[in-house]
Tab-separated table of C-alpha atoms and ligand atoms in Angstrom:
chain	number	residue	atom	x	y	z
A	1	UNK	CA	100.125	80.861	134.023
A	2	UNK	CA	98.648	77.022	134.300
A	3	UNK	CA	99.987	74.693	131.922
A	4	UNK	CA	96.209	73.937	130.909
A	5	UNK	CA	96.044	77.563	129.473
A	6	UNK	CA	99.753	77.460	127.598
A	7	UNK	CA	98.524	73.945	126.263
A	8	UNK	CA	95.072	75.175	125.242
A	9	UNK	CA	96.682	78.594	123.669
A	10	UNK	CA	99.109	76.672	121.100
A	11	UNK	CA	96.812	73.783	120.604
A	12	UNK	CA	94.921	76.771	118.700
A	13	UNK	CA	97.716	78.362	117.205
A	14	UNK	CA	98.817	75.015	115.955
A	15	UNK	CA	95.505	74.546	114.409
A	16	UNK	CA	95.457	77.662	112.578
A	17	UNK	CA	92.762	79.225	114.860
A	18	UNK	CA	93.034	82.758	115.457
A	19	UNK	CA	94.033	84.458	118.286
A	20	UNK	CA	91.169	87.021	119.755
A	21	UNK	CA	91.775	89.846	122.215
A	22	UNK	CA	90.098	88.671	125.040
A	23	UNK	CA	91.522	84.859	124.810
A	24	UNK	CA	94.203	84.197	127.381
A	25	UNK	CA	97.792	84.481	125.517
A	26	UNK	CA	101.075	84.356	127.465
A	27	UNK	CA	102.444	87.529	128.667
A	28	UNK	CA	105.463	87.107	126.066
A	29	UNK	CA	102.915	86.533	123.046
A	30	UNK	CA	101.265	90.000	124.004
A	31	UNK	CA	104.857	91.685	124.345
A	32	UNK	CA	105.930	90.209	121.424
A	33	UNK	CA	102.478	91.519	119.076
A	34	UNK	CA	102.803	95.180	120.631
A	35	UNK	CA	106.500	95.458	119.740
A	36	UNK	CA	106.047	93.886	116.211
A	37	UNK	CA	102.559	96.208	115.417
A	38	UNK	CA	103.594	98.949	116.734
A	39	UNK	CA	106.908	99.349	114.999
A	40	UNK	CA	104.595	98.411	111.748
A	41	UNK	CA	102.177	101.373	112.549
A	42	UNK	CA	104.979	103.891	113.064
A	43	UNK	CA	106.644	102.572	109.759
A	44	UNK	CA	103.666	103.343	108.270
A	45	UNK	CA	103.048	107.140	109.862
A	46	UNK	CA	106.677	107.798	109.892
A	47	UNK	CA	107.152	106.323	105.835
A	48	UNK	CA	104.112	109.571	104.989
A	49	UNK	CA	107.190	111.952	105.007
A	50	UNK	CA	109.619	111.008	102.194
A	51	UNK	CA	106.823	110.600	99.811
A	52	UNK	CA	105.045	113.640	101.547
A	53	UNK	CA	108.284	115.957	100.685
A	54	UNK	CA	106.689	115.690	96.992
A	55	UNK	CA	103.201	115.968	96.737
A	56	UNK	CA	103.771	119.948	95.698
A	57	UNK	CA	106.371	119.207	93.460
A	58	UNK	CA	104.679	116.164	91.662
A	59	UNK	CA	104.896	116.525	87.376
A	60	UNK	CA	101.488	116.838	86.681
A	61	UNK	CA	98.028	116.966	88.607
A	62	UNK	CA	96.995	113.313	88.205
A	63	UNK	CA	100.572	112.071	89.775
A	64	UNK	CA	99.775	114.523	92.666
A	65	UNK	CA	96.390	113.313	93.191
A	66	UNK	CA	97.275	109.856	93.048
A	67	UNK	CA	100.342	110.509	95.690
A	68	UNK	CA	97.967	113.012	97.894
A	69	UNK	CA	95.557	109.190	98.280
A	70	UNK	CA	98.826	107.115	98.635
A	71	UNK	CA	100.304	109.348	101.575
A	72	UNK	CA	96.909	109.554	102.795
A	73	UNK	CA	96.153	106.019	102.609
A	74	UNK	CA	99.463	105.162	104.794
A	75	UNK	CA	98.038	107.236	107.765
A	76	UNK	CA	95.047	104.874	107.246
A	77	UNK	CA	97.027	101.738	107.548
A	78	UNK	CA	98.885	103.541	110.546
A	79	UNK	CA	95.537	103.791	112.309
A	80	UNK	CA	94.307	100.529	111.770
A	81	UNK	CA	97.135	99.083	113.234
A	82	UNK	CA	97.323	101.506	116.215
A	83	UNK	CA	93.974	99.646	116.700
A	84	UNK	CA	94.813	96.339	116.684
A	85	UNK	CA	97.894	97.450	118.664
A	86	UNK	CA	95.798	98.891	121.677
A	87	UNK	CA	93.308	95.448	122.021
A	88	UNK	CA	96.026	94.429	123.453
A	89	UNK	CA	95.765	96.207	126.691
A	90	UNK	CA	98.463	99.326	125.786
A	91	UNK	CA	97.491	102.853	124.880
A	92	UNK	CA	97.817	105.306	121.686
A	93	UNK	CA	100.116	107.464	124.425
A	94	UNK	CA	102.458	104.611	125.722
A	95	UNK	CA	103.029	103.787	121.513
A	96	UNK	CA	103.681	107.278	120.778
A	97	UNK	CA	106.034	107.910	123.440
A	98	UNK	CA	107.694	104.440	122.601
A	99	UNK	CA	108.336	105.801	119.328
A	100	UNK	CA	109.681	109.611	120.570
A	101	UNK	CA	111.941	108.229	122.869
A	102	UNK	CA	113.318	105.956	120.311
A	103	UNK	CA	112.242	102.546	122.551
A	104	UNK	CA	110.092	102.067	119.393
A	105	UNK	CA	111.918	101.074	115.855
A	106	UNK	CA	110.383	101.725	112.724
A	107	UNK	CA	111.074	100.596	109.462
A	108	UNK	CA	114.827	101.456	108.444
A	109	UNK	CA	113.831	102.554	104.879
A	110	UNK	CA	112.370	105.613	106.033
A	111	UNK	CA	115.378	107.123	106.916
A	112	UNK	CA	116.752	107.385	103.651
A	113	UNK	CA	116.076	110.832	102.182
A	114	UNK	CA	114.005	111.298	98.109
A	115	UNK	CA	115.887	113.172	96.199
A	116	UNK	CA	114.112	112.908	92.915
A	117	UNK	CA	110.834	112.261	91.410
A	118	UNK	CA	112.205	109.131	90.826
A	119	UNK	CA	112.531	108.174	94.410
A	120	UNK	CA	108.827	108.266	94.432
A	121	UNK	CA	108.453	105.471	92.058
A	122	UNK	CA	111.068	103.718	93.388
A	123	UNK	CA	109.310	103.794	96.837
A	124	UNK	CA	106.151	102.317	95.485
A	125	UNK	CA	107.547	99.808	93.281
A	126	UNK	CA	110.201	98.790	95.835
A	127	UNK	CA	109.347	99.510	99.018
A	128	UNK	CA	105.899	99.439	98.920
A	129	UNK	CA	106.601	95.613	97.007
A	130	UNK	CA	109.029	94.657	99.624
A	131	UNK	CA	105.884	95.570	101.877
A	132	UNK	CA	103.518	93.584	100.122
A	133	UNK	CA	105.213	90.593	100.050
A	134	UNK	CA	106.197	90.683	103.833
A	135	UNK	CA	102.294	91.970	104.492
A	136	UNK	CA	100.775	89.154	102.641
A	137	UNK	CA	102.815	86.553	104.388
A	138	UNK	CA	100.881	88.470	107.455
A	139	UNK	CA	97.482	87.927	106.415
A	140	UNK	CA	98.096	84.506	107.417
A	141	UNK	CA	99.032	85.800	111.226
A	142	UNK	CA	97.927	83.995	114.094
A	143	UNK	CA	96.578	87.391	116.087
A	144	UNK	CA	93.106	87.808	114.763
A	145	UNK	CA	92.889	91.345	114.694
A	146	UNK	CA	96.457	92.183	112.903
A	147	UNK	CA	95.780	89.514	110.327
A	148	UNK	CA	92.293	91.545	109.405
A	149	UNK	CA	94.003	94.944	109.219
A	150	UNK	CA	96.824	92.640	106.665
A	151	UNK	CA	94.154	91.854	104.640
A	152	UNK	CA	93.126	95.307	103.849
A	153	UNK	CA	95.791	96.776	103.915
A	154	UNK	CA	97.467	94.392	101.360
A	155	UNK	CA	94.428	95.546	98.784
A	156	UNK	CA	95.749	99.347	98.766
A	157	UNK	CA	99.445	98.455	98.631
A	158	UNK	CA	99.068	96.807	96.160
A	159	UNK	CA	98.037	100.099	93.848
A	160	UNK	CA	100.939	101.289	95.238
A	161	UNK	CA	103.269	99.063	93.948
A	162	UNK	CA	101.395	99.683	90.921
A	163	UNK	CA	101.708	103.721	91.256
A	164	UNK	CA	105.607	103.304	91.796
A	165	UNK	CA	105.942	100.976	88.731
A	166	UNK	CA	104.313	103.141	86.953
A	167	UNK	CA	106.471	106.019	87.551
A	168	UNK	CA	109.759	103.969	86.685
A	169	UNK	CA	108.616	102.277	83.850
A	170	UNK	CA	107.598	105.966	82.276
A	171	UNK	CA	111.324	107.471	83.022
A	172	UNK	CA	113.025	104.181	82.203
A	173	UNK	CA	111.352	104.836	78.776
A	174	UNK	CA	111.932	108.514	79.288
A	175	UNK	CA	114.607	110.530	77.522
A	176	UNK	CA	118.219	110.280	78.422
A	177	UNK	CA	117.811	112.065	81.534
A	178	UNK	CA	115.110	110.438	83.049
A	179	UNK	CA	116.476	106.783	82.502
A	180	UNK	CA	119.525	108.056	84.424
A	181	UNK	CA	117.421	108.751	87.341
A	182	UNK	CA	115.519	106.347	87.096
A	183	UNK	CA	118.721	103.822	87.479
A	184	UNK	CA	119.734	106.271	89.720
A	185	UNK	CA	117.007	106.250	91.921
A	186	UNK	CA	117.272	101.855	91.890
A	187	UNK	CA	120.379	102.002	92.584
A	188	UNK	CA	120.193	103.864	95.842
A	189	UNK	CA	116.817	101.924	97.163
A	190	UNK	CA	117.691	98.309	96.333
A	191	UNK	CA	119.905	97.450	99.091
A	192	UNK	CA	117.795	99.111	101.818
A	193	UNK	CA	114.732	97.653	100.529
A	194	UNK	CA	116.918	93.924	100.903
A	195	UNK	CA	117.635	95.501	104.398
A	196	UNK	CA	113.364	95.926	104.888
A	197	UNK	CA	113.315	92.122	105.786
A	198	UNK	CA	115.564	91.966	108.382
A	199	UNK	CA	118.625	90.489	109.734
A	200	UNK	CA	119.120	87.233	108.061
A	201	UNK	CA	117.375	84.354	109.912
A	202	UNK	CA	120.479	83.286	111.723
A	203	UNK	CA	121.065	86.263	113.496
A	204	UNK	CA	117.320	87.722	114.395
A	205	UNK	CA	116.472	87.343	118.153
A	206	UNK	CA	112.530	87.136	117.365
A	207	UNK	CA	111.987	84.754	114.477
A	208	UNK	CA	112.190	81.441	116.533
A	209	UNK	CA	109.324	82.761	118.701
A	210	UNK	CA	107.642	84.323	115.968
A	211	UNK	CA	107.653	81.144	114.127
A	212	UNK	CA	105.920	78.963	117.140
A	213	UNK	CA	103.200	81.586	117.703
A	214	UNK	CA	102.716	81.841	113.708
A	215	UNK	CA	103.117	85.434	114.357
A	216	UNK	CA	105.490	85.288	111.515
A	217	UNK	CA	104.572	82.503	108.145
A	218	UNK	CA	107.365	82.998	106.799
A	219	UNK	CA	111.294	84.094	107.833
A	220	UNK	CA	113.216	87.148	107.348
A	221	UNK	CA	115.351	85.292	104.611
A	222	UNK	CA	112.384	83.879	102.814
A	223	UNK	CA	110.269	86.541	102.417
A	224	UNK	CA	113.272	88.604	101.138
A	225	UNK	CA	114.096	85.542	98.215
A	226	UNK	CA	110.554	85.856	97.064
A	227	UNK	CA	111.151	89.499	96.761
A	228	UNK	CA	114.537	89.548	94.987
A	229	UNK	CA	112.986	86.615	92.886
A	230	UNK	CA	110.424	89.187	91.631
A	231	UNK	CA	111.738	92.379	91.327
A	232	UNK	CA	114.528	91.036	89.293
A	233	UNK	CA	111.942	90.542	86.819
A	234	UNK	CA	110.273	93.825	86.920
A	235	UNK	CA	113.665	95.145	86.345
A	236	UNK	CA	114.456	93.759	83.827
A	237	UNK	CA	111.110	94.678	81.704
A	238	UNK	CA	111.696	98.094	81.789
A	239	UNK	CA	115.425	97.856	80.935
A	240	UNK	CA	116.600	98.903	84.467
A	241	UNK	CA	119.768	97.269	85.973
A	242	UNK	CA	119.973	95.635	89.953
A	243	UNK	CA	122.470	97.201	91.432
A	244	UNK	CA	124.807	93.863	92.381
A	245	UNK	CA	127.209	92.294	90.557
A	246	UNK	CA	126.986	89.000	92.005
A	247	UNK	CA	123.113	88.773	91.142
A	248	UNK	CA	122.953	85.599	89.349
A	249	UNK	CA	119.939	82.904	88.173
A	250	UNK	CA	120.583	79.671	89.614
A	251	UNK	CA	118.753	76.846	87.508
A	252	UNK	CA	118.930	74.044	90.393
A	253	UNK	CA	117.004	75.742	92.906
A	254	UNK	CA	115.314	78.502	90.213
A	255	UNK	CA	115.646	81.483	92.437
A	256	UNK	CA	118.368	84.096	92.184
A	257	UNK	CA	121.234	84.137	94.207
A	258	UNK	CA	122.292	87.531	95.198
A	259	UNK	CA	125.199	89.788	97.020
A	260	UNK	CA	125.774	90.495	101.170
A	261	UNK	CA	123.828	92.878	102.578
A	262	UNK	CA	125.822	95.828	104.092
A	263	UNK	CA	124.902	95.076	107.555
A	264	UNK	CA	126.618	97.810	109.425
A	265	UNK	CA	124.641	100.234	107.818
A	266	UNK	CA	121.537	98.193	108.439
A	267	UNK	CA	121.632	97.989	112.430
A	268	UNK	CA	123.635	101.958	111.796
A	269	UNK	CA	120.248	102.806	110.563
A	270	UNK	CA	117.463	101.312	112.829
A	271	UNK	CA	119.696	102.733	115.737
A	272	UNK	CA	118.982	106.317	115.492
A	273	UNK	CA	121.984	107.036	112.895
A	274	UNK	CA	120.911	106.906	109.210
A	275	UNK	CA	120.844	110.360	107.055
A	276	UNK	CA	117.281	111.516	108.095
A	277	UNK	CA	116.746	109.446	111.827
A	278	UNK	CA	116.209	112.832	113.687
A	279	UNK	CA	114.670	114.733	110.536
A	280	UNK	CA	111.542	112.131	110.919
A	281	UNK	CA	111.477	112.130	114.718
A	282	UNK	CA	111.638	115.465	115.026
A	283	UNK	CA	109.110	116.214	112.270
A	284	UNK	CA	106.839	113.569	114.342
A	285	UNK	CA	107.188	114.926	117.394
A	286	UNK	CA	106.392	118.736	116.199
A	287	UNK	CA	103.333	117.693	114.624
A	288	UNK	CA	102.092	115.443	118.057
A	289	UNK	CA	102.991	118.692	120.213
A	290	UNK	CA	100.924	121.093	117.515
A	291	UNK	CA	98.226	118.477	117.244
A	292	UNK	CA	97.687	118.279	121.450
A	293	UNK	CA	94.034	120.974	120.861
A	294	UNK	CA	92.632	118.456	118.111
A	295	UNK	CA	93.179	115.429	120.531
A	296	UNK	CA	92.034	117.401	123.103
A	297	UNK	CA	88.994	118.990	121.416
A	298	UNK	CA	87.952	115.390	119.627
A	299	UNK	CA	88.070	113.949	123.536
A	300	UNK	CA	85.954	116.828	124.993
A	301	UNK	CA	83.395	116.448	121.993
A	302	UNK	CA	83.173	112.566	122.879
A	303	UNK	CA	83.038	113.011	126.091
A	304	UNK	CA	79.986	114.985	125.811
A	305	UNK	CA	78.452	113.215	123.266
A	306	UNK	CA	78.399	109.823	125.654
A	307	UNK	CA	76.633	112.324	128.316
A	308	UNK	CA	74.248	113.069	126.288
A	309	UNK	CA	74.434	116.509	125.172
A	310	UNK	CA	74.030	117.125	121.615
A	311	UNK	CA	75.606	120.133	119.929
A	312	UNK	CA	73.935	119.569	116.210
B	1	LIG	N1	113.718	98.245	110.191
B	1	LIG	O1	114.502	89.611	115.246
B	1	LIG	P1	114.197	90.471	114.061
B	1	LIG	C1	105.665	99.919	104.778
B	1	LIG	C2	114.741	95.167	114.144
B	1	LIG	S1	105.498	99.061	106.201
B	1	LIG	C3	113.876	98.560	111.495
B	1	LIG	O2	114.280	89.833	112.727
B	1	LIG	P2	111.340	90.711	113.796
B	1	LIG	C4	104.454	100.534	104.166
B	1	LIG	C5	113.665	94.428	114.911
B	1	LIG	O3	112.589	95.303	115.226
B	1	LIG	C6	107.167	98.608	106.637
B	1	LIG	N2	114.131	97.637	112.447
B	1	LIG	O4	112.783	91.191	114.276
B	1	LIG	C7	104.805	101.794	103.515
B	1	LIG	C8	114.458	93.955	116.112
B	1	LIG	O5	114.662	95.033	117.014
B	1	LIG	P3	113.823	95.144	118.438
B	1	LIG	C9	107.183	98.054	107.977
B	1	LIG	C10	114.186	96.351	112.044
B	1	LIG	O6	110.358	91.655	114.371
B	1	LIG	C11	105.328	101.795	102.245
B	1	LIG	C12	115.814	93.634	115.513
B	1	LIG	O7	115.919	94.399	114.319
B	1	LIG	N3	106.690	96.693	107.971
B	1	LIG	O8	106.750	99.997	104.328
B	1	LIG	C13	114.005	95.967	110.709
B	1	LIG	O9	111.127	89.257	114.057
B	1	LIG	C14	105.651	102.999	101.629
B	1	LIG	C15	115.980	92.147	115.204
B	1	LIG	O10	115.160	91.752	114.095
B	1	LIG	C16	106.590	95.997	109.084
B	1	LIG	O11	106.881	96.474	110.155
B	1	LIG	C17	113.759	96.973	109.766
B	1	LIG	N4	113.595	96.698	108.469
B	1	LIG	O12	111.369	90.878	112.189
B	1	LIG	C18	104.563	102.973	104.172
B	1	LIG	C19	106.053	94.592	108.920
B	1	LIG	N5	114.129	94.616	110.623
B	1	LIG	O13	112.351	95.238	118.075
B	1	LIG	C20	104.875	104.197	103.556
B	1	LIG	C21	105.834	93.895	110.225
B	1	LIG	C22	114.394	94.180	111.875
B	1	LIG	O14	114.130	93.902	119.217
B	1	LIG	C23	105.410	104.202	102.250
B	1	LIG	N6	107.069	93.526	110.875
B	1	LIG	N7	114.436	95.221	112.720
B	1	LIG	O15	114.328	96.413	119.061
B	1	LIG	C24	107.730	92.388	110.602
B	1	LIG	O16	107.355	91.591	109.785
B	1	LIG	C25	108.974	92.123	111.424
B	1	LIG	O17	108.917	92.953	112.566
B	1	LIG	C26	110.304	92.381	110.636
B	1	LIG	C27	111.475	92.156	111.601
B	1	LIG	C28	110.423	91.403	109.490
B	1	LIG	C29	110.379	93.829	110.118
């Protein structure tokens, strides 16, 4: 590395210029991007199977169709960022075996299981709006090819959000029942969609870095204010309570001030040991193995396509 290139590299990111694949980029920029995209694209693959557990059970046909796009639209975002994860010089096979030998996080939400039909609009309203918030920060990304697949990506979560709301508002002006799980269903996602964020500022080992390179725009802590900030809101216009007792507006600085995050069950969780860890992997790793004839089949047709013979 010559000090020209390091100068030249964060005269750019300090400009706001995007970073392209084939500009030089220090070796611990390029770790950095493939540990941070590829743990988003497995969240994103890995996060099809709670909501997945309910597309045959969904109450009517229009809530299944709009949950058979939703799922389907996550494997989307999954492959777009597999993508952007590869221009960087690593391959589909080195992520996926990152991820089935646990080197690979993903997202610590997913390991929670969905017990009711309320989970699902939980999911969309909370995860999928703890995943806007932290996606649109993204957009603003200093890797040119992971801030393009934010930008899309943003536009379809955010009908997600909407699907989830959706679903809560209707059972939080259900009957009796379906307010209960509706609570019921807040109550158990709030805290581990807090937890989506991050470690607080203080104690996470990448946001210093992250914050030089722009990788990140905003931190851990900030992007999970804004969050609290508005789902408070949302709560409270469908009559739903936040699970915290020390949730509280404060008028001086006009954001909410809320309660510790349980953060043994946090690092518990993205360390292989939350209720449905192995459930996922497994279920991930069955479906690569079963899948090995469609990879290989897809590569033979290419292959033969590029030599020029045509099947059609
Ligand atoms: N879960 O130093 P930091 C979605 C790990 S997409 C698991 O603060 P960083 C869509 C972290 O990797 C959801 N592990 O790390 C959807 C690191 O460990 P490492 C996914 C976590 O990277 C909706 C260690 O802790 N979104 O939901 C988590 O600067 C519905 C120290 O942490 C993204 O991935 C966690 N929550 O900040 C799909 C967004 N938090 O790698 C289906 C992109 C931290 O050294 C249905 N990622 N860790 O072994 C990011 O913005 C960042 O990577 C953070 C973490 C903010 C997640």
């Amino acid at each position: 590395m010559s000090t020209t290139q390091e100068t030249t590299f964060q005269g750019k990111i300090d400009k706001g210029l995007k970073i392209e694949p084939r500009d030089w980029m220090p070796d611990k920029y390029r770790t950095h991007l493939i540990r941070q995209i590829s743990q988003h694209a497995h969240s994103e693959v890995i996060g099809m199977q709670p909501e997945g557990n309910w597309i045959t059970r969904a109450p009517s046909l229009r809530a299944k169709m709009v949950l058979i796009a939703k799922v389907q639209d996550e494997a989307g975002h999954g492959l777009y960022l597999y993508s952007a994860c590869e221009t960087l010089g690593i391959t589909r096979d080195e992520l996926i075996s990152q991820l089935h030998t646990g080197k690979a996080k993903y997202s610590n939400i997913f390991n929670y299981p969905t017990l009711t039909w309320a989970d699902i609009g939980a999911i969309g309203w909370l995860v999928d709006g703890a995943a806007i918030v932290n996606q649109q920060s993204l957009r603003g990304t200093s890797y040119g090819p992971y801030s393009r697949a934010m930008i899309r990506i943003c536009k379809e979560e955010s009908f997600h959000q909407r699907q989830g709301y959706e679903i809560m508002s209707k059972m939080a002006n259900g009957t009796p029942e379906q307010q209960e799980m509706a609570q019921d269903a807040l109550d158990r996602w709030w805290w581990p969609s807090l937890m989506m964020f991050g470690p607080h500022d203080l104690d996470s080992a990448h946001t210093s870095n992250a914050m030089n390179w722009k990788i990140k725009r905003e931190t851990n802590d900030e992007l999970r204010q804004l969050f609290v900030d508005r789902s408070v809101k949302q709560a409270d216009l469908i009559g739903l309570k936040i699970p915290d007792p020390d949730l509280k507006w404060n008028q001086e600085t006009r954001h909410y001030e809320f309660g510790e995050i349980d953060w043994d069950e946090f690092w518990k969780v993205i360390n292989g040991d939350g209720f449905c860890n192995k459930e996922r992997l497994n279920n991930h790793t069955t479906a690569h193995t079963k899948g090995q004839w469609v990879r290989e089949a897809a590569l033979a047709y290419a292959e033969k396509r590029n030599n020029g013979v045509n099947h059609e």
